[in-house]
Amino acid sequence: MTDGEVRTRWDEAFCSAVVSGLSRPQKSIPCCWLYDERGSELFEAITRLHDYYPTRAEAEILWRHARDIADFCGEGAVLLEYGAGAGVKAEILIEALRAPRVYAPIDIEAGVLGRTARRIGGRFPGLDVQPILADFTRDFDAPELPQGPRAAFFPGSTIGNLNRREAIAFLSRMRRHVQNGKAVIGVDLKKDRRILLDAYDDGEGVTAAFNLNLLARINRELDGGFPLSRFAHEARWNEADSAVEMHLVSLDSREVAVAGRLFPFKAGDSIHTESSRKYELAMFEAMTDEAGWRLARAWRDRGDRFAVFGLEALV
């Protein structure tokens, strides 16, 4: 498939997701579309903010327990990273692995994926890097990969962006990709609501810029007419879903054109752009068990804010 064909496919998928989402009573757009090139850059900036603790907490776990996690994955591992982004956390794990055979980063954004593959390949010259352009929230087939113990890597608490049905489907897909292998998954733990909300609404406005970038992308790629100054970022806690939600709230009433269609907004209407679920151990274990995994290991940060779980495929 040529680059042009890939780009056309993603444009069509983006358009379909946006038009469908804006047509619902509660407007919503899947969070994967936040991560175009600019969105990915802004998210990397978010991970460096003081209030955004998940990245630091998970990095602490990976640095402290790198050897143990690497031993769990196995010697000569074939490592598949879902939603790889810049691959910074994978770099910590790869360095600790014993004679890893393959690193296969999986991402929806071609530019970010290419840069990550080149950087990791340069950092580890003997490693076979095989990037996979795919939306990991949908079914896709992993390419033929060399023999070796397979391990899935899914850091960043990204599994919290999926509802229970989607998460089970994803975990089942991951199990199919690694066959009888292992998985290492970062999970944000439930904690004080103020800590959670501050992590998704920083005082510097970086998270707001990240969220609003989705409207800028719609304007650029789908002939959208969103006035960015008339929409505001808002973080909300949803107790029933145990999740922080991100919304883009309309400040007034208007119709907005997107892809040749008009979508009405009243003042206060919002577009739901992301949910980030926070787990307790029993909740997460029940979900993984249903998807064919056994929770074998758990590594936590010193503040008990975050966990990295090691899963083994049930056979």
PDB file of C-alpha atoms in Angstrom:
ATOM      1  CA  MET A   1       0.000   0.000   0.000  1.00  0.00           C
ATOM      2  CA  THR A   2       1.401   3.437  -0.936  1.00  0.00           C
ATOM      3  CA  ASP A   3       1.679   6.372   1.486  1.00  0.00           C
ATOM      4  CA  GLY A   4      -1.105   8.103  -0.435  1.00  0.00           C
ATOM      5  CA  GLU A   5      -3.411   5.116  -0.080  1.00  0.00           C
ATOM      6  CA  VAL A   6      -2.677   4.909   3.649  1.00  0.00           C
ATOM      7  CA  ARG A   7      -3.364   8.627   4.083  1.00  0.00           C
ATOM      8  CA  THR A   8      -6.644   8.408   2.156  1.00  0.00           C
ATOM      9  CA  ARG A   9      -7.761   5.495   4.302  1.00  0.00           C
ATOM     10  CA  TRP A  10      -7.121   7.379   7.530  1.00  0.00           C
ATOM     11  CA  ASP A  11      -8.821  10.536   6.188  1.00  0.00           C
ATOM     12  CA  GLU A  12     -11.944   8.515   5.432  1.00  0.00           C
ATOM     13  CA  ALA A  13     -11.872   6.860   8.847  1.00  0.00           C
ATOM     14  CA  PHE A  14     -11.382  10.243  10.549  1.00  0.00           C
ATOM     15  CA  CYS A  15     -14.257  11.789   8.628  1.00  0.00           C
ATOM     16  CA  SER A  16     -16.558   8.879   9.449  1.00  0.00           C
ATOM     17  CA  ALA A  17     -15.680   9.008  13.151  1.00  0.00           C
ATOM     18  CA  VAL A  18     -16.203  12.772  13.389  1.00  0.00           C
ATOM     19  CA  VAL A  19     -19.481  12.913  11.431  1.00  0.00           C
ATOM     20  CA  SER A  20     -20.886   9.954  13.344  1.00  0.00           C
ATOM     21  CA  GLY A  21     -19.774  11.356  16.687  1.00  0.00           C
ATOM     22  CA  LEU A  22     -21.126  14.847  16.098  1.00  0.00           C
ATOM     23  CA  SER A  23     -24.496  13.373  15.079  1.00  0.00           C
ATOM     24  CA  ARG A  24     -25.125  11.831  18.534  1.00  0.00           C
ATOM     25  CA  PRO A  25     -27.179  13.488  21.302  1.00  0.00           C
ATOM     26  CA  GLN A  26     -24.005  13.501  23.437  1.00  0.00           C
ATOM     27  CA  LYS A  27     -21.436  14.438  20.840  1.00  0.00           C
ATOM     28  CA  SER A  28     -18.254  12.400  21.078  1.00  0.00           C
ATOM     29  CA  ILE A  29     -15.141  11.630  19.044  1.00  0.00           C
ATOM     30  CA  PRO A  30     -12.852   8.658  19.843  1.00  0.00           C
ATOM     31  CA  CYS A  31      -9.725   9.768  21.662  1.00  0.00           C
ATOM     32  CA  CYS A  32      -7.378   8.129  19.120  1.00  0.00           C
ATOM     33  CA  TRP A  33      -8.044  11.109  16.820  1.00  0.00           C
ATOM     34  CA  LEU A  34      -6.451  13.481  19.333  1.00  0.00           C
ATOM     35  CA  TYR A  35      -3.076  12.100  18.251  1.00  0.00           C
ATOM     36  CA  ASP A  36      -2.167  13.684  14.965  1.00  0.00           C
ATOM     37  CA  GLU A  37       1.401  14.963  14.741  1.00  0.00           C
ATOM     38  CA  ARG A  38       0.676  18.153  16.707  1.00  0.00           C
ATOM     39  CA  GLY A  39      -1.478  16.273  19.218  1.00  0.00           C
ATOM     40  CA  SER A  40       1.292  13.761  19.818  1.00  0.00           C
ATOM     41  CA  GLU A  41       3.762  16.603  20.445  1.00  0.00           C
ATOM     42  CA  LEU A  42       1.378  18.245  22.911  1.00  0.00           C
ATOM     43  CA  PHE A  43       0.788  14.971  24.728  1.00  0.00           C
ATOM     44  CA  GLU A  44       4.521  14.506  25.160  1.00  0.00           C
ATOM     45  CA  ALA A  45       4.561  18.005  26.714  1.00  0.00           C
ATOM     46  CA  ILE A  46       1.713  16.987  29.061  1.00  0.00           C
ATOM     47  CA  THR A  47       3.750  14.048  30.336  1.00  0.00           C
ATOM     48  CA  ARG A  48       6.382  16.504  31.597  1.00  0.00           C
ATOM     49  CA  LEU A  49       3.927  18.615  33.625  1.00  0.00           C
ATOM     50  CA  HIS A  50       4.057  18.568  37.439  1.00  0.00           C
ATOM     51  CA  ASP A  51       0.372  17.645  37.877  1.00  0.00           C
ATOM     52  CA  TYR A  52       0.480  14.826  35.339  1.00  0.00           C
ATOM     53  CA  TYR A  53       1.826  12.140  37.658  1.00  0.00           C
ATOM     54  CA  PRO A  54       1.126   8.944  35.596  1.00  0.00           C
ATOM     55  CA  THR A  55       4.201   9.234  33.372  1.00  0.00           C
ATOM     56  CA  ARG A  56       6.592   9.822  36.278  1.00  0.00           C
ATOM     57  CA  ALA A  57       4.994   7.102  38.403  1.00  0.00           C
ATOM     58  CA  GLU A  58       5.164   4.555  35.591  1.00  0.00           C
ATOM     59  CA  ALA A  59       8.719   5.537  34.667  1.00  0.00           C
ATOM     60  CA  GLU A  60       9.707   5.042  38.313  1.00  0.00           C
ATOM     61  CA  ILE A  61       8.263   1.513  38.191  1.00  0.00           C
ATOM     62  CA  LEU A  62      10.012   0.695  34.929  1.00  0.00           C
ATOM     63  CA  TRP A  63      13.396   1.965  36.105  1.00  0.00           C
ATOM     64  CA  ARG A  64      13.171   0.263  39.520  1.00  0.00           C
ATOM     65  CA  HIS A  65      11.871  -3.058  38.200  1.00  0.00           C
ATOM     66  CA  ALA A  66      13.279  -3.132  34.660  1.00  0.00           C
ATOM     67  CA  ARG A  67      15.249  -6.332  35.142  1.00  0.00           C
ATOM     68  CA  ASP A  68      12.348  -8.142  36.801  1.00  0.00           C
ATOM     69  CA  ILE A  69       9.944  -7.055  34.049  1.00  0.00           C
ATOM     70  CA  ALA A  70      12.459  -8.051  31.370  1.00  0.00           C
ATOM     71  CA  ASP A  71      12.885 -11.486  32.962  1.00  0.00           C
ATOM     72  CA  PHE A  72       9.095 -11.819  32.981  1.00  0.00           C
ATOM     73  CA  CYS A  73       9.024 -11.119  29.210  1.00  0.00           C
ATOM     74  CA  GLY A  74      11.728 -13.722  28.541  1.00  0.00           C
ATOM     75  CA  GLU A  75      15.040 -13.966  26.713  1.00  0.00           C
ATOM     76  CA  GLY A  76      14.951 -13.279  22.960  1.00  0.00           C
ATOM     77  CA  ALA A  77      11.604 -11.490  23.263  1.00  0.00           C
ATOM     78  CA  VAL A  78       9.532 -10.239  20.348  1.00  0.00           C
ATOM     79  CA  LEU A  79       8.078  -7.041  21.830  1.00  0.00           C
ATOM     80  CA  LEU A  80       4.890  -5.489  20.407  1.00  0.00           C
ATOM     81  CA  GLU A  81       4.080  -2.020  21.757  1.00  0.00           C
ATOM     82  CA  TYR A  82       0.504  -0.791  21.269  1.00  0.00           C
ATOM     83  CA  GLY A  83       0.018   2.961  20.819  1.00  0.00           C
ATOM     84  CA  ALA A  84       3.789   3.372  20.826  1.00  0.00           C
ATOM     85  CA  GLY A  85       3.999   7.151  20.401  1.00  0.00           C
ATOM     86  CA  ALA A  86       7.590   8.241  20.992  1.00  0.00           C
ATOM     87  CA  GLY A  87       8.528   4.836  22.444  1.00  0.00           C
ATOM     88  CA  VAL A  88      10.286   6.397  25.456  1.00  0.00           C
ATOM     89  CA  LYS A  89       9.085   3.791  27.961  1.00  0.00           C
ATOM     90  CA  ALA A  90       9.749   0.940  25.547  1.00  0.00           C
ATOM     91  CA  GLU A  91      13.355   2.124  25.409  1.00  0.00           C
ATOM     92  CA  ILE A  92      13.700   1.465  29.167  1.00  0.00           C
ATOM     93  CA  LEU A  93      12.339  -2.057  28.765  1.00  0.00           C
ATOM     94  CA  ILE A  94      14.318  -2.868  25.605  1.00  0.00           C
ATOM     95  CA  GLU A  95      17.558  -1.870  27.329  1.00  0.00           C
ATOM     96  CA  ALA A  96      16.807  -4.360  30.123  1.00  0.00           C
ATOM     97  CA  LEU A  97      15.695  -7.241  27.879  1.00  0.00           C
ATOM     98  CA  ARG A  98      18.139 -10.090  27.259  1.00  0.00           C
ATOM     99  CA  ALA A  99      18.877 -10.418  23.523  1.00  0.00           C
ATOM    100  CA  PRO A 100      15.525  -9.045  22.262  1.00  0.00           C
ATOM    101  CA  ARG A 101      14.782 -10.117  18.685  1.00  0.00           C
ATOM    102  CA  VAL A 102      12.140  -7.656  17.492  1.00  0.00           C
ATOM    103  CA  TYR A 103      10.528  -4.385  18.515  1.00  0.00           C
ATOM    104  CA  ALA A 104       7.226  -3.799  16.703  1.00  0.00           C
ATOM    105  CA  PRO A 105       5.788  -0.366  17.565  1.00  0.00           C
ATOM    106  CA  ILE A 106       2.104   0.012  16.637  1.00  0.00           C
ATOM    107  CA  ASP A 107       0.619   3.478  16.099  1.00  0.00           C
ATOM    108  CA  ILE A 108      -2.079   5.272  14.118  1.00  0.00           C
ATOM    109  CA  GLU A 109       0.073   8.307  13.220  1.00  0.00           C
ATOM    110  CA  ALA A 110       2.517   7.500  10.411  1.00  0.00           C
ATOM    111  CA  GLY A 111       4.906  10.400  11.027  1.00  0.00           C
ATOM    112  CA  VAL A 112       5.326   9.656  14.718  1.00  0.00           C
ATOM    113  CA  LEU A 113       5.636   5.929  13.998  1.00  0.00           C
ATOM    114  CA  GLY A 114       8.413   6.470  11.459  1.00  0.00           C
ATOM    115  CA  ARG A 115      10.426   8.715  13.771  1.00  0.00           C
ATOM    116  CA  THR A 116      10.085   6.292  16.667  1.00  0.00           C
ATOM    117  CA  ALA A 117      11.185   3.342  14.537  1.00  0.00           C
ATOM    118  CA  ARG A 118      14.247   5.243  13.309  1.00  0.00           C
ATOM    119  CA  ARG A 119      15.191   6.453  16.781  1.00  0.00           C
ATOM    120  CA  ILE A 120      14.856   3.028  18.426  1.00  0.00           C
ATOM    121  CA  GLY A 121      16.706   1.403  15.527  1.00  0.00           C
ATOM    122  CA  GLY A 122      19.557   3.873  15.949  1.00  0.00           C
ATOM    123  CA  ARG A 123      19.614   3.389  19.706  1.00  0.00           C
ATOM    124  CA  PHE A 124      19.722  -0.427  19.439  1.00  0.00           C
ATOM    125  CA  PRO A 125      21.543  -1.254  16.147  1.00  0.00           C
ATOM    126  CA  GLY A 126      21.182  -5.034  16.462  1.00  0.00           C
ATOM    127  CA  LEU A 127      17.429  -4.911  17.070  1.00  0.00           C
ATOM    128  CA  ASP A 128      14.989  -5.714  14.251  1.00  0.00           C
ATOM    129  CA  VAL A 129      12.458  -2.831  14.323  1.00  0.00           C
ATOM    130  CA  GLN A 130       9.217  -3.519  12.436  1.00  0.00           C
ATOM    131  CA  PRO A 131       6.727  -0.607  12.706  1.00  0.00           C
ATOM    132  CA  ILE A 132       3.031  -1.390  12.220  1.00  0.00           C
ATOM    133  CA  LEU A 133       0.640   1.366  11.088  1.00  0.00           C
ATOM    134  CA  ALA A 134      -2.688   0.459  12.704  1.00  0.00           C
ATOM    135  CA  ASP A 135      -5.438   1.601  15.028  1.00  0.00           C
ATOM    136  CA  PHE A 136      -4.941  -0.793  17.928  1.00  0.00           C
ATOM    137  CA  THR A 137      -8.549  -0.259  19.080  1.00  0.00           C
ATOM    138  CA  ARG A 138      -9.738  -2.112  15.974  1.00  0.00           C
ATOM    139  CA  ASP A 139      -9.037  -5.622  14.736  1.00  0.00           C
ATOM    140  CA  PHE A 140      -5.838  -5.954  12.724  1.00  0.00           C
ATOM    141  CA  ASP A 141      -3.462  -8.788  11.962  1.00  0.00           C
ATOM    142  CA  ALA A 142       0.090  -8.640  13.229  1.00  0.00           C
ATOM    143  CA  PRO A 143       2.601  -9.325  10.442  1.00  0.00           C
ATOM    144  CA  GLU A 144       4.762 -12.431  10.348  1.00  0.00           C
ATOM    145  CA  LEU A 145       7.414 -11.987  13.027  1.00  0.00           C
ATOM    146  CA  PRO A 146      10.495 -14.071  13.908  1.00  0.00           C
ATOM    147  CA  GLN A 147      10.175 -16.871  16.411  1.00  0.00           C
ATOM    148  CA  GLY A 148      10.664 -16.041  20.069  1.00  0.00           C
ATOM    149  CA  PRO A 149       8.651 -15.455  23.228  1.00  0.00           C
ATOM    150  CA  ARG A 150       6.149 -12.731  22.423  1.00  0.00           C
ATOM    151  CA  ALA A 151       5.345  -9.950  24.845  1.00  0.00           C
ATOM    152  CA  ALA A 152       2.813  -7.151  24.473  1.00  0.00           C
ATOM    153  CA  PHE A 153       3.707  -3.768  25.999  1.00  0.00           C
ATOM    154  CA  PHE A 154       0.938  -1.264  26.669  1.00  0.00           C
ATOM    155  CA  PRO A 155       2.187   1.518  28.958  1.00  0.00           C
ATOM    156  CA  GLY A 156       0.750   4.906  29.826  1.00  0.00           C
ATOM    157  CA  SER A 157      -2.580   3.771  31.338  1.00  0.00           C
ATOM    158  CA  THR A 158      -4.024   3.983  27.824  1.00  0.00           C
ATOM    159  CA  ILE A 159      -6.220   0.991  28.578  1.00  0.00           C
ATOM    160  CA  GLY A 160      -8.231   3.409  30.714  1.00  0.00           C
ATOM    161  CA  ASN A 161      -9.394   5.134  27.507  1.00  0.00           C
ATOM    162  CA  LEU A 162     -11.395   2.027  26.607  1.00  0.00           C
ATOM    163  CA  ASN A 163     -14.728   1.077  28.142  1.00  0.00           C
ATOM    164  CA  ARG A 164     -15.059  -2.416  29.594  1.00  0.00           C
ATOM    165  CA  ARG A 165     -16.340  -4.006  26.395  1.00  0.00           C
ATOM    166  CA  GLU A 166     -13.631  -2.323  24.301  1.00  0.00           C
ATOM    167  CA  ALA A 167     -10.918  -3.204  26.823  1.00  0.00           C
ATOM    168  CA  ILE A 168     -11.881  -6.882  26.847  1.00  0.00           C
ATOM    169  CA  ALA A 169     -11.928  -6.924  23.040  1.00  0.00           C
ATOM    170  CA  PHE A 170      -8.500  -5.254  22.978  1.00  0.00           C
ATOM    171  CA  LEU A 171      -7.023  -7.636  25.554  1.00  0.00           C
ATOM    172  CA  SER A 172      -8.396 -10.582  23.549  1.00  0.00           C
ATOM    173  CA  ARG A 173      -6.841  -9.168  20.363  1.00  0.00           C
ATOM    174  CA  MET A 174      -3.532  -8.670  22.166  1.00  0.00           C
ATOM    175  CA  ARG A 175      -3.658 -12.276  23.375  1.00  0.00           C
ATOM    176  CA  ARG A 176      -4.169 -13.433  19.783  1.00  0.00           C
ATOM    177  CA  HIS A 177      -1.167 -11.395  18.633  1.00  0.00           C
ATOM    178  CA  VAL A 178       1.198 -12.762  21.290  1.00  0.00           C
ATOM    179  CA  GLN A 179      -0.289 -16.267  21.160  1.00  0.00           C
ATOM    180  CA  ASN A 180       0.725 -17.950  24.447  1.00  0.00           C
ATOM    181  CA  GLY A 181       2.955 -15.081  25.476  1.00  0.00           C
ATOM    182  CA  LYS A 182       2.989 -12.332  28.092  1.00  0.00           C
ATOM    183  CA  ALA A 183       1.709  -8.774  28.440  1.00  0.00           C
ATOM    184  CA  VAL A 184       2.983  -5.806  30.445  1.00  0.00           C
ATOM    185  CA  ILE A 185       0.305  -3.151  30.966  1.00  0.00           C
ATOM    186  CA  GLY A 186       0.381   0.216  32.761  1.00  0.00           C
ATOM    187  CA  VAL A 187      -2.742   0.993  34.787  1.00  0.00           C
ATOM    188  CA  ASP A 188      -3.648   4.166  36.663  1.00  0.00           C
ATOM    189  CA  LEU A 189      -5.145   3.405  40.083  1.00  0.00           C
ATOM    190  CA  LYS A 190      -8.211   5.018  41.622  1.00  0.00           C
ATOM    191  CA  LYS A 191      -7.307   7.800  44.082  1.00  0.00           C
ATOM    192  CA  ASP A 192      -8.339  11.234  45.381  1.00  0.00           C
ATOM    193  CA  ARG A 193     -10.555  13.022  42.857  1.00  0.00           C
ATOM    194  CA  ARG A 194      -8.672  16.347  43.093  1.00  0.00           C
ATOM    195  CA  ILE A 195      -5.383  14.685  42.158  1.00  0.00           C
ATOM    196  CA  LEU A 196      -7.081  13.054  39.168  1.00  0.00           C
ATOM    197  CA  LEU A 197      -8.777  16.217  37.886  1.00  0.00           C
ATOM    198  CA  ASP A 198      -5.624  18.332  38.249  1.00  0.00           C
ATOM    199  CA  ALA A 199      -3.765  15.810  36.082  1.00  0.00           C
ATOM    200  CA  TYR A 200      -6.191  16.481  33.206  1.00  0.00           C
ATOM    201  CA  ASP A 201      -6.583  20.256  33.562  1.00  0.00           C
ATOM    202  CA  ASP A 202      -3.168  21.808  34.147  1.00  0.00           C
ATOM    203  CA  GLY A 203      -2.730  25.452  34.985  1.00  0.00           C
ATOM    204  CA  GLU A 204      -0.390  26.021  32.051  1.00  0.00           C
ATOM    205  CA  GLY A 205      -3.119  25.187  29.541  1.00  0.00           C
ATOM    206  CA  VAL A 206      -1.199  22.418  27.765  1.00  0.00           C
ATOM    207  CA  THR A 207      -3.997  19.871  28.188  1.00  0.00           C
ATOM    208  CA  ALA A 208      -6.503  22.431  26.934  1.00  0.00           C
ATOM    209  CA  ALA A 209      -4.344  23.014  23.842  1.00  0.00           C
ATOM    210  CA  PHE A 210      -4.103  19.242  23.319  1.00  0.00           C
ATOM    211  CA  ASN A 211      -7.885  18.870  23.458  1.00  0.00           C
ATOM    212  CA  LEU A 212      -8.612  21.923  21.290  1.00  0.00           C
ATOM    213  CA  ASN A 213      -6.105  20.693  18.709  1.00  0.00           C
ATOM    214  CA  LEU A 214      -8.734  18.118  17.728  1.00  0.00           C
ATOM    215  CA  LEU A 215     -10.983  20.961  16.500  1.00  0.00           C
ATOM    216  CA  ALA A 216      -8.043  22.532  14.654  1.00  0.00           C
ATOM    217  CA  ARG A 217      -7.452  19.170  12.976  1.00  0.00           C
ATOM    218  CA  ILE A 218     -11.120  18.922  11.963  1.00  0.00           C
ATOM    219  CA  ASN A 219     -10.944  22.448  10.529  1.00  0.00           C
ATOM    220  CA  ARG A 220      -7.798  21.609   8.565  1.00  0.00           C
ATOM    221  CA  GLU A 221      -8.601  18.097   7.326  1.00  0.00           C
ATOM    222  CA  LEU A 222     -12.407  18.079   7.074  1.00  0.00           C
ATOM    223  CA  ASP A 223     -13.199  21.669   6.055  1.00  0.00           C
ATOM    224  CA  GLY A 224     -14.479  22.345   9.555  1.00  0.00           C
ATOM    225  CA  GLY A 225     -15.692  25.689  10.849  1.00  0.00           C
ATOM    226  CA  PHE A 226     -15.011  25.443  14.578  1.00  0.00           C
ATOM    227  CA  PRO A 227     -14.071  28.820  16.145  1.00  0.00           C
ATOM    228  CA  LEU A 228     -11.504  27.568  18.660  1.00  0.00           C
ATOM    229  CA  SER A 229     -11.945  30.607  20.923  1.00  0.00           C
ATOM    230  CA  ARG A 230     -15.623  29.676  21.455  1.00  0.00           C
ATOM    231  CA  PHE A 231     -14.912  26.187  22.812  1.00  0.00           C
ATOM    232  CA  ALA A 232     -13.340  25.445  26.183  1.00  0.00           C
ATOM    233  CA  HIS A 233     -11.557  22.405  27.607  1.00  0.00           C
ATOM    234  CA  GLU A 234     -13.162  20.849  30.683  1.00  0.00           C
ATOM    235  CA  ALA A 235     -12.181  17.857  32.850  1.00  0.00           C
ATOM    236  CA  ARG A 236     -14.978  16.025  34.708  1.00  0.00           C
ATOM    237  CA  TRP A 237     -15.117  13.099  37.128  1.00  0.00           C
ATOM    238  CA  ASN A 238     -17.617  10.342  36.265  1.00  0.00           C
ATOM    239  CA  GLU A 239     -18.077   8.267  39.423  1.00  0.00           C
ATOM    240  CA  ALA A 240     -20.264   5.623  37.767  1.00  0.00           C
ATOM    241  CA  ASP A 241     -17.549   4.957  35.173  1.00  0.00           C
ATOM    242  CA  SER A 242     -14.649   5.548  37.591  1.00  0.00           C
ATOM    243  CA  ALA A 243     -13.205   7.878  34.953  1.00  0.00           C
ATOM    244  CA  VAL A 244     -11.892  11.362  34.297  1.00  0.00           C
ATOM    245  CA  GLU A 245     -13.608  12.678  31.165  1.00  0.00           C
ATOM    246  CA  MET A 246     -12.328  15.380  28.813  1.00  0.00           C
ATOM    247  CA  HIS A 247     -14.883  17.565  27.054  1.00  0.00           C
ATOM    248  CA  LEU A 248     -14.847  20.474  24.622  1.00  0.00           C
ATOM    249  CA  VAL A 249     -17.674  22.778  25.737  1.00  0.00           C
ATOM    250  CA  SER A 250     -19.403  25.236  23.428  1.00  0.00           C
ATOM    251  CA  LEU A 251     -19.541  28.738  24.938  1.00  0.00           C
ATOM    252  CA  ASP A 252     -22.505  29.839  22.828  1.00  0.00           C
ATOM    253  CA  SER A 253     -25.129  28.599  20.376  1.00  0.00           C
ATOM    254  CA  ARG A 254     -24.112  28.093  16.763  1.00  0.00           C
ATOM    255  CA  GLU A 255     -24.056  25.732  13.803  1.00  0.00           C
ATOM    256  CA  VAL A 256     -20.679  24.345  12.777  1.00  0.00           C
ATOM    257  CA  ALA A 257     -19.914  23.046   9.291  1.00  0.00           C
ATOM    258  CA  VAL A 258     -17.875  19.846   9.013  1.00  0.00           C
ATOM    259  CA  ALA A 259     -17.352  17.836   5.813  1.00  0.00           C
ATOM    260  CA  GLY A 260     -20.244  19.606   4.098  1.00  0.00           C
ATOM    261  CA  ARG A 261     -22.715  19.086   6.945  1.00  0.00           C
ATOM    262  CA  LEU A 262     -24.017  21.396   9.668  1.00  0.00           C
ATOM    263  CA  PHE A 263     -24.036  20.407  13.339  1.00  0.00           C
ATOM    264  CA  PRO A 264     -25.999  22.459  15.913  1.00  0.00           C
ATOM    265  CA  PHE A 265     -24.552  23.406  19.305  1.00  0.00           C
ATOM    266  CA  LYS A 266     -26.299  25.097  22.216  1.00  0.00           C
ATOM    267  CA  ALA A 267     -24.315  26.956  24.869  1.00  0.00           C
ATOM    268  CA  GLY A 268     -23.006  24.295  27.257  1.00  0.00           C
ATOM    269  CA  ASP A 269     -23.166  21.438  24.756  1.00  0.00           C
ATOM    270  CA  SER A 270     -19.977  19.420  24.740  1.00  0.00           C
ATOM    271  CA  ILE A 271     -17.968  17.017  22.634  1.00  0.00           C
ATOM    272  CA  HIS A 272     -16.726  14.143  24.800  1.00  0.00           C
ATOM    273  CA  THR A 273     -13.178  13.464  23.593  1.00  0.00           C
ATOM    274  CA  GLU A 274     -11.663  11.096  26.159  1.00  0.00           C
ATOM    275  CA  SER A 275     -12.404   8.958  29.191  1.00  0.00           C
ATOM    276  CA  SER A 276      -9.526   7.797  31.366  1.00  0.00           C
ATOM    277  CA  ARG A 277     -10.708   5.043  33.700  1.00  0.00           C
ATOM    278  CA  LYS A 278      -9.002   4.476  37.030  1.00  0.00           C
ATOM    279  CA  TYR A 279      -8.897   0.913  38.291  1.00  0.00           C
ATOM    280  CA  GLU A 280      -8.913  -0.992  41.533  1.00  0.00           C
ATOM    281  CA  LEU A 281      -7.087  -4.325  41.447  1.00  0.00           C
ATOM    282  CA  ALA A 282     -10.220  -6.500  41.588  1.00  0.00           C
ATOM    283  CA  MET A 283     -11.835  -4.579  38.699  1.00  0.00           C
ATOM    284  CA  PHE A 284      -8.798  -4.999  36.491  1.00  0.00           C
ATOM    285  CA  GLU A 285      -8.218  -8.652  37.350  1.00  0.00           C
ATOM    286  CA  ALA A 286     -11.835  -9.577  36.549  1.00  0.00           C
ATOM    287  CA  MET A 287     -11.523  -7.912  33.148  1.00  0.00           C
ATOM    288  CA  THR A 288      -8.246  -9.580  32.207  1.00  0.00           C
ATOM    289  CA  ASP A 289      -9.532 -12.988  33.303  1.00  0.00           C
ATOM    290  CA  GLU A 290     -12.506 -12.622  30.969  1.00  0.00           C
ATOM    291  CA  ALA A 291     -10.125 -11.875  28.082  1.00  0.00           C
ATOM    292  CA  GLY A 292      -8.058 -15.033  28.634  1.00  0.00           C
ATOM    293  CA  TRP A 293      -5.223 -13.717  30.813  1.00  0.00           C
ATOM    294  CA  ARG A 294      -3.955 -14.485  34.304  1.00  0.00           C
ATOM    295  CA  LEU A 295      -2.682 -11.589  36.382  1.00  0.00           C
ATOM    296  CA  ALA A 296       0.730 -12.942  37.371  1.00  0.00           C
ATOM    297  CA  ARG A 297       2.720  -9.918  38.598  1.00  0.00           C
ATOM    298  CA  ALA A 298       2.103  -6.406  39.900  1.00  0.00           C
ATOM    299  CA  TRP A 299       4.697  -3.653  40.276  1.00  0.00           C
ATOM    300  CA  ARG A 300       3.675  -0.363  41.955  1.00  0.00           C
ATOM    301  CA  ASP A 301       5.303   3.043  42.426  1.00  0.00           C
ATOM    302  CA  ARG A 302       6.283   4.229  45.892  1.00  0.00           C
ATOM    303  CA  GLY A 303       3.227   6.482  46.135  1.00  0.00           C
ATOM    304  CA  ASP A 304       0.875   3.613  45.251  1.00  0.00           C
ATOM    305  CA  ARG A 305      -0.624   5.768  42.487  1.00  0.00           C
ATOM    306  CA  PHE A 306       0.112   3.565  39.510  1.00  0.00           C
ATOM    307  CA  ALA A 307       0.695  -0.114  38.714  1.00  0.00           C
ATOM    308  CA  VAL A 308       2.340  -2.104  35.951  1.00  0.00           C
ATOM    309  CA  PHE A 309       0.737  -5.527  35.671  1.00  0.00           C
ATOM    310  CA  GLY A 310       2.307  -8.620  34.180  1.00  0.00           C
ATOM    311  CA  LEU A 311      -0.188 -10.946  32.463  1.00  0.00           C
ATOM    312  CA  GLU A 312       0.231 -14.523  31.288  1.00  0.00           C
ATOM    313  CA  ALA A 313      -1.980 -16.022  28.578  1.00  0.00           C
ATOM    314  CA  LEU A 314      -4.281 -18.737  29.859  1.00  0.00           C
ATOM    315  CA  VAL A 315      -3.811 -21.989  27.930  1.00  0.00           C
TER     316      VAL A 315
END
